[in-house]
CSV table of C-alpha atoms in Angstrom, one decimal:
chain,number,residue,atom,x,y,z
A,1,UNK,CA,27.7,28.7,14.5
A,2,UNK,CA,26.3,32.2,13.9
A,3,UNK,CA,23.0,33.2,14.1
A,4,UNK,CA,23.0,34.2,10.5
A,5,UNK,CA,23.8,30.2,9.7
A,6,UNK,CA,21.5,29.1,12.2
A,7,UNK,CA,18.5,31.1,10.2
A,8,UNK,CA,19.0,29.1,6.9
A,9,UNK,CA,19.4,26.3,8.3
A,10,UNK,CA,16.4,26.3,10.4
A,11,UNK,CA,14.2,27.6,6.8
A,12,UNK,CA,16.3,24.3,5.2
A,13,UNK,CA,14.8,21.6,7.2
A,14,UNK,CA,11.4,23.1,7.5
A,15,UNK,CA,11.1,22.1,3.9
A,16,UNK,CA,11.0,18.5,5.0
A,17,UNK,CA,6.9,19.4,5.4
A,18,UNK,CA,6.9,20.3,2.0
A,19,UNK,CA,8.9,17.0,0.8
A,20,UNK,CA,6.3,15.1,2.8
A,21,UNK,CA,3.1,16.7,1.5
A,22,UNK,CA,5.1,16.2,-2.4
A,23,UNK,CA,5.5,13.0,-1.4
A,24,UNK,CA,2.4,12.0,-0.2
A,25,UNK,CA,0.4,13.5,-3.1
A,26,UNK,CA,2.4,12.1,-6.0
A,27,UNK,CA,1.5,8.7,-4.0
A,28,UNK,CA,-2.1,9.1,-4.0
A,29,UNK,CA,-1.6,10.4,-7.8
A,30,UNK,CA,0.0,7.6,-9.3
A,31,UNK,CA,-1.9,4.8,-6.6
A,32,UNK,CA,-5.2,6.7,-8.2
A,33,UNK,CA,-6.1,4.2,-10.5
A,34,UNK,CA,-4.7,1.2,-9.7
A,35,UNK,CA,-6.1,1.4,-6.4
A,36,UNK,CA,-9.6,2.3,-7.7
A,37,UNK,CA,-10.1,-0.1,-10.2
A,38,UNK,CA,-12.4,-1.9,-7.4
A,39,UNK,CA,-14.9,0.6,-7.4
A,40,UNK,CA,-15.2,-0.1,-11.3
A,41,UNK,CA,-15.7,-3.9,-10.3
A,42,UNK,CA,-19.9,-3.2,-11.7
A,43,UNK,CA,-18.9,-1.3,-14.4
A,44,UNK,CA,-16.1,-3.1,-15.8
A,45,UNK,CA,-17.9,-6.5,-15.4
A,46,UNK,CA,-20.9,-5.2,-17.6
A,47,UNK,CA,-18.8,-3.4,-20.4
A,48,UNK,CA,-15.9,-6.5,-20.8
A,49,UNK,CA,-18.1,-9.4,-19.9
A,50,UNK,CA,-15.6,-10.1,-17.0
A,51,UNK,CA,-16.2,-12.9,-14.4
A,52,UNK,CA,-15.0,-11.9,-10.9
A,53,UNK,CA,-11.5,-14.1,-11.3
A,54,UNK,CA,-10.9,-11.9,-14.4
A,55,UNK,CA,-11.4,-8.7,-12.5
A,56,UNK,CA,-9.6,-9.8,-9.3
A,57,UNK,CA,-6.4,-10.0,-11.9
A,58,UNK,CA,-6.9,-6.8,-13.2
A,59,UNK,CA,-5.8,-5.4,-10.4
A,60,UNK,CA,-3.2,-8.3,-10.1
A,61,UNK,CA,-1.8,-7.3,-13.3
A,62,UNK,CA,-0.6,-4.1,-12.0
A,63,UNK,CA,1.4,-5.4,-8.9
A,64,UNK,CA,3.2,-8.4,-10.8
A,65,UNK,CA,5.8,-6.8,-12.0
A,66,UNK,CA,6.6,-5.0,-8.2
A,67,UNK,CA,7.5,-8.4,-7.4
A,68,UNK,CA,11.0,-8.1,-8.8
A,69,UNK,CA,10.0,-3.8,-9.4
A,70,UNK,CA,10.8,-3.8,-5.4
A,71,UNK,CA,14.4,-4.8,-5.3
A,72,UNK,CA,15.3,-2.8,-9.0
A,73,UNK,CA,13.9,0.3,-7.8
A,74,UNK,CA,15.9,0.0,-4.3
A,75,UNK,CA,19.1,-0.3,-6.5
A,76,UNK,CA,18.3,2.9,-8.5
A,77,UNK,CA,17.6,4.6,-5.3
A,78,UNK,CA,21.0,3.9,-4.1
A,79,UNK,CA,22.3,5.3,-7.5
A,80,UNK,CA,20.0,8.0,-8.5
A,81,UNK,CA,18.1,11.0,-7.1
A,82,UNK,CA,14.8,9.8,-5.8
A,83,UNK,CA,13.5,12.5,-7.7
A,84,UNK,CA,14.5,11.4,-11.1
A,85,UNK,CA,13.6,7.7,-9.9
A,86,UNK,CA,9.8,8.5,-8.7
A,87,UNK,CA,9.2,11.1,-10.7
A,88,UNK,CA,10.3,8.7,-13.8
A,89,UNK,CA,8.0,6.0,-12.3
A,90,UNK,CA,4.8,8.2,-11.6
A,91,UNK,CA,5.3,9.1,-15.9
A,92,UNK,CA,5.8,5.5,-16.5
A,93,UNK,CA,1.9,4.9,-15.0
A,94,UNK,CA,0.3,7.9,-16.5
A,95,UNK,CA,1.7,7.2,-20.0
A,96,UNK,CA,1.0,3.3,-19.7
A,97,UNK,CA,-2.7,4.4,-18.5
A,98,UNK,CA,-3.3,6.8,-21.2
A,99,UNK,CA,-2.0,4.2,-24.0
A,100,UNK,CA,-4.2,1.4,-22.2
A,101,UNK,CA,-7.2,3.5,-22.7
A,102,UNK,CA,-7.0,2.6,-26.4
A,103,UNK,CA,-6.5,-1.1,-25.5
A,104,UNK,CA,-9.1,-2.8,-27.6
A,105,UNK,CA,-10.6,-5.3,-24.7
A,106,UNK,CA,-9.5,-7.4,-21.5
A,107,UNK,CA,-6.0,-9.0,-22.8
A,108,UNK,CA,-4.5,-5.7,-24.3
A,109,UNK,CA,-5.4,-3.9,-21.1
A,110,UNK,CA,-3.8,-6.9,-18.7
A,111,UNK,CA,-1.0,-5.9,-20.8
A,112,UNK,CA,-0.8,-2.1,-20.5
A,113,UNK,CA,-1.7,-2.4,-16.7
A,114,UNK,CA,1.9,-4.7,-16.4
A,115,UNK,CA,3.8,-1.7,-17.8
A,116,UNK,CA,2.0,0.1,-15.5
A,117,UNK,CA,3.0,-1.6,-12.6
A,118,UNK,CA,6.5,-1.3,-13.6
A,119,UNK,CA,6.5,2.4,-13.0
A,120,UNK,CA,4.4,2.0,-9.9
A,121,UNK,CA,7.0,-0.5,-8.1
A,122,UNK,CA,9.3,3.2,-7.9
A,123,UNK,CA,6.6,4.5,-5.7
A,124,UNK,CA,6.5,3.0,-2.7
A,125,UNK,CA,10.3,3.1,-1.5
A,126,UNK,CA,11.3,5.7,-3.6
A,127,UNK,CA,8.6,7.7,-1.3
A,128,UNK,CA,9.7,6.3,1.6
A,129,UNK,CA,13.3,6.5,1.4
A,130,UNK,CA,12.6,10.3,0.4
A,131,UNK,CA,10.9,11.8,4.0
A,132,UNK,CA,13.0,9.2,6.0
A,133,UNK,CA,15.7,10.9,4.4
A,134,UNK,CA,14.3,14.4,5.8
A,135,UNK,CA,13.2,13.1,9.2
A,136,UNK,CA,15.1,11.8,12.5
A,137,UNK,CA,13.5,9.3,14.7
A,138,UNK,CA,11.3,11.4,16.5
A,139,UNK,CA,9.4,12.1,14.1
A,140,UNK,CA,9.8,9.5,11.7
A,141,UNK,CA,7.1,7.5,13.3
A,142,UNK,CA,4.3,10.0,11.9
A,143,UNK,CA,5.5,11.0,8.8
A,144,UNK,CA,5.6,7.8,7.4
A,145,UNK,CA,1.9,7.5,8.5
A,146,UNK,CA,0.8,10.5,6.8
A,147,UNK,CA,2.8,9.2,3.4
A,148,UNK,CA,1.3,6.1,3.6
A,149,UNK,CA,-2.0,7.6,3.8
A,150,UNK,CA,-1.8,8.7,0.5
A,151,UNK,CA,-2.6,5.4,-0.9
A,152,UNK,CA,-5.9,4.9,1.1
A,153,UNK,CA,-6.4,8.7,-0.2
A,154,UNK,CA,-5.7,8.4,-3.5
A,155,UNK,CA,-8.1,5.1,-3.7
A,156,UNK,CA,-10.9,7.3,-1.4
A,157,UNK,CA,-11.1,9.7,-4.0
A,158,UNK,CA,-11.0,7.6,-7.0
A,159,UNK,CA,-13.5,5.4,-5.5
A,160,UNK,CA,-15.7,8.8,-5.4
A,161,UNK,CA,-14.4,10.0,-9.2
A,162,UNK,CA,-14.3,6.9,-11.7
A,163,UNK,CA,-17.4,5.0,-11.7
A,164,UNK,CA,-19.0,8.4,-12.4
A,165,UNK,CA,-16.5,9.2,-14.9
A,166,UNK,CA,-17.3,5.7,-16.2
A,167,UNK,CA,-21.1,5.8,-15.8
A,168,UNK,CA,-21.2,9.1,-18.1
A,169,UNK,CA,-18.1,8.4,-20.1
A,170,UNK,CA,-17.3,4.6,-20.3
A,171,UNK,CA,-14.3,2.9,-18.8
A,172,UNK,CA,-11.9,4.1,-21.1
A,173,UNK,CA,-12.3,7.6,-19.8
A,174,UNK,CA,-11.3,6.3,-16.6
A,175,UNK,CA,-7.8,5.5,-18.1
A,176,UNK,CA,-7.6,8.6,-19.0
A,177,UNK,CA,-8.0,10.5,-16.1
A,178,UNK,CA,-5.9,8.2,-14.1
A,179,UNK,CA,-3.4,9.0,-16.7
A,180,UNK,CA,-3.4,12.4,-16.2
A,181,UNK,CA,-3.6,12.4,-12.7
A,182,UNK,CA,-0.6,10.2,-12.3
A,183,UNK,CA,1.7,12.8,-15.0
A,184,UNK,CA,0.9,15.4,-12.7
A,185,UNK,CA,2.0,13.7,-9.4
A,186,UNK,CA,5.0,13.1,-11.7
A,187,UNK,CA,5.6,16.9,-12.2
A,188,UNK,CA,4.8,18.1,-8.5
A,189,UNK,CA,7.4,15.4,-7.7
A,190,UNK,CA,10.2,16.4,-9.9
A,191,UNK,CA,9.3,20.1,-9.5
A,192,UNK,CA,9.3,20.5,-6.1
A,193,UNK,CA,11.6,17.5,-4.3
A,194,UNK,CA,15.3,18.4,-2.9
A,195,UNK,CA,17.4,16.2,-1.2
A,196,UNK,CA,18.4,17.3,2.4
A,197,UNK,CA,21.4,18.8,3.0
A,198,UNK,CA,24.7,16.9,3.7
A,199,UNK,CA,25.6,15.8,7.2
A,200,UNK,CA,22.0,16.4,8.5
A,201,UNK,CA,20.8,14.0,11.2
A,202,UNK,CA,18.3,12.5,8.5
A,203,UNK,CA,21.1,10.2,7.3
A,204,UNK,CA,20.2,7.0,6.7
A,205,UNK,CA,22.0,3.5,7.6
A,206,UNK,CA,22.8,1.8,4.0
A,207,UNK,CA,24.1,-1.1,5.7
A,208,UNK,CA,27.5,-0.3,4.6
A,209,UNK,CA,29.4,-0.8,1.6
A,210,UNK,CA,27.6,-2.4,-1.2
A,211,UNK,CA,27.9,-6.0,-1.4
A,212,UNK,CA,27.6,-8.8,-4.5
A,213,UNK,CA,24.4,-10.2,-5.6
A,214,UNK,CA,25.3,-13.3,-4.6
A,215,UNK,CA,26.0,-11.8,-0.7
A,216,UNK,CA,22.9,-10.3,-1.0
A,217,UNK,CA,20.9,-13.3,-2.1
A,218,UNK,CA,22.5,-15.6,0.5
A,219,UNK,CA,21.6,-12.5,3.5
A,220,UNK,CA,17.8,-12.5,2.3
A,221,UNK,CA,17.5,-16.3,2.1
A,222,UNK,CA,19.2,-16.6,5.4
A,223,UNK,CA,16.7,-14.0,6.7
A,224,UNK,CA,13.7,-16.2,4.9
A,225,UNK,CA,15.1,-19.0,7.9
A,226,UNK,CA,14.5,-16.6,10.8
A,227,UNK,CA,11.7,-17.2,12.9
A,228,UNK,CA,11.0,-13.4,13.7
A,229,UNK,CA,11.0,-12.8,9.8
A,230,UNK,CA,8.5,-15.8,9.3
A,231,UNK,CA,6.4,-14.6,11.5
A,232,UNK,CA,6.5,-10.8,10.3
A,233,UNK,CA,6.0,-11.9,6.8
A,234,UNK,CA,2.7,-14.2,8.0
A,235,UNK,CA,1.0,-11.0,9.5
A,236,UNK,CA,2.3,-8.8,6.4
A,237,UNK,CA,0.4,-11.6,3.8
A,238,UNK,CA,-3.0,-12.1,5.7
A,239,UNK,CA,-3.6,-8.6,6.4
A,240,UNK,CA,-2.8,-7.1,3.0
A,241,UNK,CA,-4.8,-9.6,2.0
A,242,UNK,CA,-7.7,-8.3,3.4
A,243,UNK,CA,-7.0,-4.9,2.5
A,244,UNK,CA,-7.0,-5.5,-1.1
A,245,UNK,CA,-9.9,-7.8,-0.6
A,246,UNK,CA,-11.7,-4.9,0.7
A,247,UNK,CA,-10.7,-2.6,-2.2
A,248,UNK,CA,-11.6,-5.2,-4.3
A,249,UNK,CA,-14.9,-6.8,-2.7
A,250,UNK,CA,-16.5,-3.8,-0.8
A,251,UNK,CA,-18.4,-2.8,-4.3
A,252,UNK,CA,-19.6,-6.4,-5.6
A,253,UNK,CA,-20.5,-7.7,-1.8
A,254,UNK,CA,-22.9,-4.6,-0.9
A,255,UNK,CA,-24.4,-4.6,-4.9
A,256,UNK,CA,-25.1,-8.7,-4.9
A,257,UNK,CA,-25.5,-9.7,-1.1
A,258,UNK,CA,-27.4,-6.9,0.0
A,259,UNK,CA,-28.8,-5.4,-3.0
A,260,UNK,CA,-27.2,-1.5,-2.7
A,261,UNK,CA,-26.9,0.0,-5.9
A,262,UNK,CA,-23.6,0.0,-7.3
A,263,UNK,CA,-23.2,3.9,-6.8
A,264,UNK,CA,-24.2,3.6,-3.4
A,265,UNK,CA,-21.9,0.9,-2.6
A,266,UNK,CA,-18.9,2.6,-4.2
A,267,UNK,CA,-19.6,5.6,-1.9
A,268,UNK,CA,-19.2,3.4,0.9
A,269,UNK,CA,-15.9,2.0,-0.5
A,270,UNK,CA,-14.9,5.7,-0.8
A,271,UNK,CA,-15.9,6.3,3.2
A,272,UNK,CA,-14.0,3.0,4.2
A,273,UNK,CA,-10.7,4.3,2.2
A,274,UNK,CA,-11.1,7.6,3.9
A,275,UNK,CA,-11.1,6.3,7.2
A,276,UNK,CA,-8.6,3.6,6.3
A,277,UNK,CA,-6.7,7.4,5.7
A,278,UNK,CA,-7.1,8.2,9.6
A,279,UNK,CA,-6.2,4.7,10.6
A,280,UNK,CA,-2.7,4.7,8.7
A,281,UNK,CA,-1.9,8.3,10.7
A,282,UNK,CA,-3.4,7.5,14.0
A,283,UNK,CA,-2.3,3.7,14.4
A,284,UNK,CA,0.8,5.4,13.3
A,285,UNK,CA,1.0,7.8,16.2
A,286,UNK,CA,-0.6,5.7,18.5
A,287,UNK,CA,2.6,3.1,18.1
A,288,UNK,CA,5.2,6.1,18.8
A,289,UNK,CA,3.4,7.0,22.2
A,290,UNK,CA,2.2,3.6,22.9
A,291,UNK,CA,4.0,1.4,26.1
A,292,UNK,CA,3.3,-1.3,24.2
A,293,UNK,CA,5.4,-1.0,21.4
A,294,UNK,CA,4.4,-1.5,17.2
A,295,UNK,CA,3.4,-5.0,17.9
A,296,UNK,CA,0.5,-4.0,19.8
A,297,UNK,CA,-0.9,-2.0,16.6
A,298,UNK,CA,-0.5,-4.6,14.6
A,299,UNK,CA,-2.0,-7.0,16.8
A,300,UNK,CA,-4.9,-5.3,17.2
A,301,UNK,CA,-5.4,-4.5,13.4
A,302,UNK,CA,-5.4,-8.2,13.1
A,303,UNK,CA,-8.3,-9.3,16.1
A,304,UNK,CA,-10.5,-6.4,14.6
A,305,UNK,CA,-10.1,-8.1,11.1
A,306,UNK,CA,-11.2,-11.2,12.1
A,307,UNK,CA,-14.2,-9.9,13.9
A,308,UNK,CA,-15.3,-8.3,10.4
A,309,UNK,CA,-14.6,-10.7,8.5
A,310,UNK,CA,-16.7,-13.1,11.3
A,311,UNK,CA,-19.6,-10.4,11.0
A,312,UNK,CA,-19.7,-10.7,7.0
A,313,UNK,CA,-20.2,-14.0,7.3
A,314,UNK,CA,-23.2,-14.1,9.7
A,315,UNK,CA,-27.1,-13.6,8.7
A,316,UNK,CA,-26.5,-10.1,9.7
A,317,UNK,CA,-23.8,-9.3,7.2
A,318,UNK,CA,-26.6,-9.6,4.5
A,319,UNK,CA,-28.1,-6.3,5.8
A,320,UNK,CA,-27.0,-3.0,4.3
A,321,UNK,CA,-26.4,-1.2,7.2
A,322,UNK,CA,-24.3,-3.9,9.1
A,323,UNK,CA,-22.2,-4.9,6.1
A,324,UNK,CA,-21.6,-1.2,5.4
A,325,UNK,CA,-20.5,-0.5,9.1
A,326,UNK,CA,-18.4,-3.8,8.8
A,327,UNK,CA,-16.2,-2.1,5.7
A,328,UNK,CA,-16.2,0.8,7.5
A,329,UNK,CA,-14.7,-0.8,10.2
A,330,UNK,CA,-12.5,-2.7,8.0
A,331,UNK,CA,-11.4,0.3,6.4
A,332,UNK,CA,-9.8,1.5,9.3
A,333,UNK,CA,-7.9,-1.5,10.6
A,334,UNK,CA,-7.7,-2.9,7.1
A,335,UNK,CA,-5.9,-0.3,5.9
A,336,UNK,CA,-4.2,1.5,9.2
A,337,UNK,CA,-2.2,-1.8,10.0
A,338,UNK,CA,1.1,-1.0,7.3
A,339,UNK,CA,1.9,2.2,9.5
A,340,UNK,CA,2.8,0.6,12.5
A,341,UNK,CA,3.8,-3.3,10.5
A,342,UNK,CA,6.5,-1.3,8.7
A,343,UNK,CA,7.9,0.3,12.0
A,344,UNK,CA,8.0,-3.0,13.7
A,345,UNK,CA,9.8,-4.5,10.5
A,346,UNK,CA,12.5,-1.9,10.4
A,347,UNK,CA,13.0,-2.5,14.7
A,348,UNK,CA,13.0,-6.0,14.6
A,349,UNK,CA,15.5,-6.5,11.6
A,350,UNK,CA,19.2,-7.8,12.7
A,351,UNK,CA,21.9,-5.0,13.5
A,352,UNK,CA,23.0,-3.6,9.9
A,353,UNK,CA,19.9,-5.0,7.5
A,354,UNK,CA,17.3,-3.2,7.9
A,355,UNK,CA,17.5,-2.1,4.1
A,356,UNK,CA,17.1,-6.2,3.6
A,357,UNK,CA,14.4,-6.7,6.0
A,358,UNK,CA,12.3,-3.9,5.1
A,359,UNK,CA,12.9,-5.5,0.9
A,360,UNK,CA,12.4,-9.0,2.1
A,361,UNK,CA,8.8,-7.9,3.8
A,362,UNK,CA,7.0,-6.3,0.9
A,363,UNK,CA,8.3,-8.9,-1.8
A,364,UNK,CA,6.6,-11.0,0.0
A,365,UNK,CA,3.6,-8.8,0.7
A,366,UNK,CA,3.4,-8.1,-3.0
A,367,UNK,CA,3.0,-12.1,-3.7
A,368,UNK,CA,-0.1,-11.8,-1.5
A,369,UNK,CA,-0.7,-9.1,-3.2
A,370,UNK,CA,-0.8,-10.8,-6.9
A,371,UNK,CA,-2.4,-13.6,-5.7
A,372,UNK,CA,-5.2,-12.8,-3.5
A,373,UNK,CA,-7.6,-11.1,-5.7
A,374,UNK,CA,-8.0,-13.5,-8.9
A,375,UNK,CA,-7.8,-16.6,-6.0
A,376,UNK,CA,-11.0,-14.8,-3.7
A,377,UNK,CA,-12.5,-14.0,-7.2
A,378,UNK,CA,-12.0,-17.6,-8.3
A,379,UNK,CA,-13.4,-19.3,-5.3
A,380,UNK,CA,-16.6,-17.0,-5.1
A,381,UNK,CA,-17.1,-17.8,-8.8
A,382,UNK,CA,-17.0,-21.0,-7.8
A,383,UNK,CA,-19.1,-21.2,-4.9
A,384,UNK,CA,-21.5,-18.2,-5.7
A,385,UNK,CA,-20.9,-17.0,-2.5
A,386,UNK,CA,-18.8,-14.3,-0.6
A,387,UNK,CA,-18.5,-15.8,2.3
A,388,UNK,CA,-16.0,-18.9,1.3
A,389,UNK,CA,-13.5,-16.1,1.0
A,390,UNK,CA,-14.1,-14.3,4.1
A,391,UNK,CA,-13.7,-17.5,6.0
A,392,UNK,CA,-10.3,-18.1,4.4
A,393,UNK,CA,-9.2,-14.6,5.4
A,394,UNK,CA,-10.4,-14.2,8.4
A,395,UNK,CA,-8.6,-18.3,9.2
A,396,UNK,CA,-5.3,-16.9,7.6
A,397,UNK,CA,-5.5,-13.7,9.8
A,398,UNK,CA,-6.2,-16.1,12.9
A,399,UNK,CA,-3.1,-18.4,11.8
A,400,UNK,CA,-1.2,-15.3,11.8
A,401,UNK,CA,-2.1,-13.9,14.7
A,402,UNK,CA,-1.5,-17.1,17.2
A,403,UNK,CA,1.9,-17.7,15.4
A,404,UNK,CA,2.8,-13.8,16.1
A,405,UNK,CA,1.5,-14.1,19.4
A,406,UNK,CA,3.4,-17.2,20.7
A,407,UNK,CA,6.4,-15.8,19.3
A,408,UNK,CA,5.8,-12.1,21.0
A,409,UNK,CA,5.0,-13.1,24.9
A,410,UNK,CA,8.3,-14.6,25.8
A,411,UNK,CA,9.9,-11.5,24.5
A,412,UNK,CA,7.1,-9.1,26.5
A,413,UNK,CA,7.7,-11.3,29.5
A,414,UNK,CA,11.7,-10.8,29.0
């Protein structure tokens, strides 16, 4: 090859930085609002008359479709340009959010947000599949941490922007702006994304020729039976548990526990999603250089979790200043985990399904996902406490993390 093919070629793949920083933002653009209705939890309660089950599935609303939104949008992606498939998805979410800002009450908008999370299942591994796509595995490893932290991001800043855009405005305004925000990471997207060239390194393993649905039913039940899967999927469930409990929680714990004004608490939810921003890049990097491997990330997202959770539910966690260096602290294990969990998912999947494994892991996640917040808003309606539903997250966590473990030291000792 001549020097004059090795320039181009060189100026080709540095683009990969500007296919990750597109792919990153248009995350954090169409994540915006969904991931910062929490921060509304005041606001919305007051203006809808909403108990905290109700606004726990708000934000449910928006991740049930995903469920099935997950394995569509992996079929499209083997069909169609990612950029036609995110970019498509990110307009899905702004348009749904700019109708739903006309929805006249509760219902309507459980509605709109549904559609919404139709476009919003694209998102997620449509973005990933896009800078894998550009990256070999040297640098795989912190790329994906950076994209990922554009949903901590986009929820940092929103948790800064909409309850003052809903103090001044009212929550309808909020809709709006989400709206917008979202069409624009839908522009950047389709504006600016290529695919790499052909025959790059980036290439990605599709498992090989495409099978049936039936074959592909009967390899991710068969997967459900594996013991390494169960036990991936048990840390994947109790720890985005927690991190949507956080985004959910943070706001109405600080306000009614220890009597912080609701701005001042949503500023804190805004500091814990920032940092949850660093933990995603440096648990990230810290699993590529570690001797230890991913599992030791993950494991020790999991034993901080449980000691915050432990600390929320002690005398001190009524205090401002502890509970808002708990969520702080939260924030950054409570969020950082996924970097490193989806590493560890991808390395531990059987020789030519990774594509299943990786599928198989966040369907799961999203049930958690659905479920969590209406079921942690339920039982502290019910109890008129927050501390019923720490206990049962920090127990899940601690289920998870022996089962992991006693699965993980015969293999460290191999």
């Amino acid at each position: 090859m001549t020097a004059d093919q090795q320039t181009p070629g060189r100026s080709v793949w540095r683009y990969r930085w500007v296919v990750l920083g597109v792919a990153t933002f248009t995350q954090a653009a169409a994540g915006f609002f969904v991931q910062g209705i929490g921060a509304m939890g005041v606001h919305l309660q007051r203006e809808l008359s909403l108990s905290t089950a109700q606004l726990g599935l708000l934000l449910s609303a928006a991740q049930l479709v995903p469920l099935v939104g997950l394995l569509v949008a992996g079929e499209l992606l083997d069909r169609v340009s990612e950029r036609w498939v995110v970019g498509g998805g990110a307009c899905v979410v702004g348009v749904g959010l700019l109708v739903g800002s006309a929805a006249p009450g509760y219902v309507p908008l459980l509605c709109v947000l549904i559609v919404v999370g139709a476009g919003y299942s694209t998102i997620q591994p449509g973005g990933s599949k896009s800078v894998a796509a550009w990256f070999d595995t040297s640098r795989r490893g912190m790329a994906m941490g950076i994209r990922q932290a554009g949903l901590p991001l986009g929820a940092a800043l929103a948790s800064a922007v909409l309850p003052l855009v809903a103090e001044e405005f009212g929550w309808r305004a909020t809709l709006v702006a989400g709206g917008l925000i979202a069409l624009l990471g839908a522009g950047v997207f389709m504006g600016f994304y290529r695919r790499p060239p052909t025959g790059g390194a980036q290439k990605q393993d599709d498992g090989g020729p495409h099978a049936s649905l039936r074959e592909q039913l009967d390899a991710r039940l068969a997967m459900l039976r594996e013991p390494a899967m169960v036990k991936i999927m048990l840390s994947g469930t109790s720890l985005i548990s927690v991190q949507y409990a956080v985004g959910v929680l943070t706001v109405l714990h600080l306000h009614r526990t220890t009597s912080l004004a609701a701005g001042t608490a949503a500023l804190v939810l805004v500091v814990s999603q920032g940092v949850g921003v660093a933990g995603r890049v440096c648990l990230a990097a810290w699993s590529d250089r570690s001797g230890s491997g991913r599992y030791a990330s993950v494991m020790i997202c999991m034993i901080a979790v449980i000691a915050g959770m432990v600390a929320l539910m002690t005398p001190a966690g009524r205090s401002p200043a502890v509970a808002c260096a708990v969520f702080v602290w939260l924030g950054f294990f409570g969020y950082g985990w996924y970097g490193p969990w989806v590493a560890h998912v991808a390395e531990s999947a059987p020789p030519g399904k990774t594509g299943f494994a990786l599928g198989l892991a966040m369907s799961v996640n999203q049930i958690a996902i659905v479920l969590a917040p209406p079921a942690l808003g339920l039982l502290i309606d019910l109890t008129g406490s927050f501390t019923p539903a720490w206990g049962v997250l920090a127990a899940m966590t601690a289920v998870a993390l022996m089962a992991t473990a006693h699965g993980e030291r015969p293999r460290a000792g191999a």
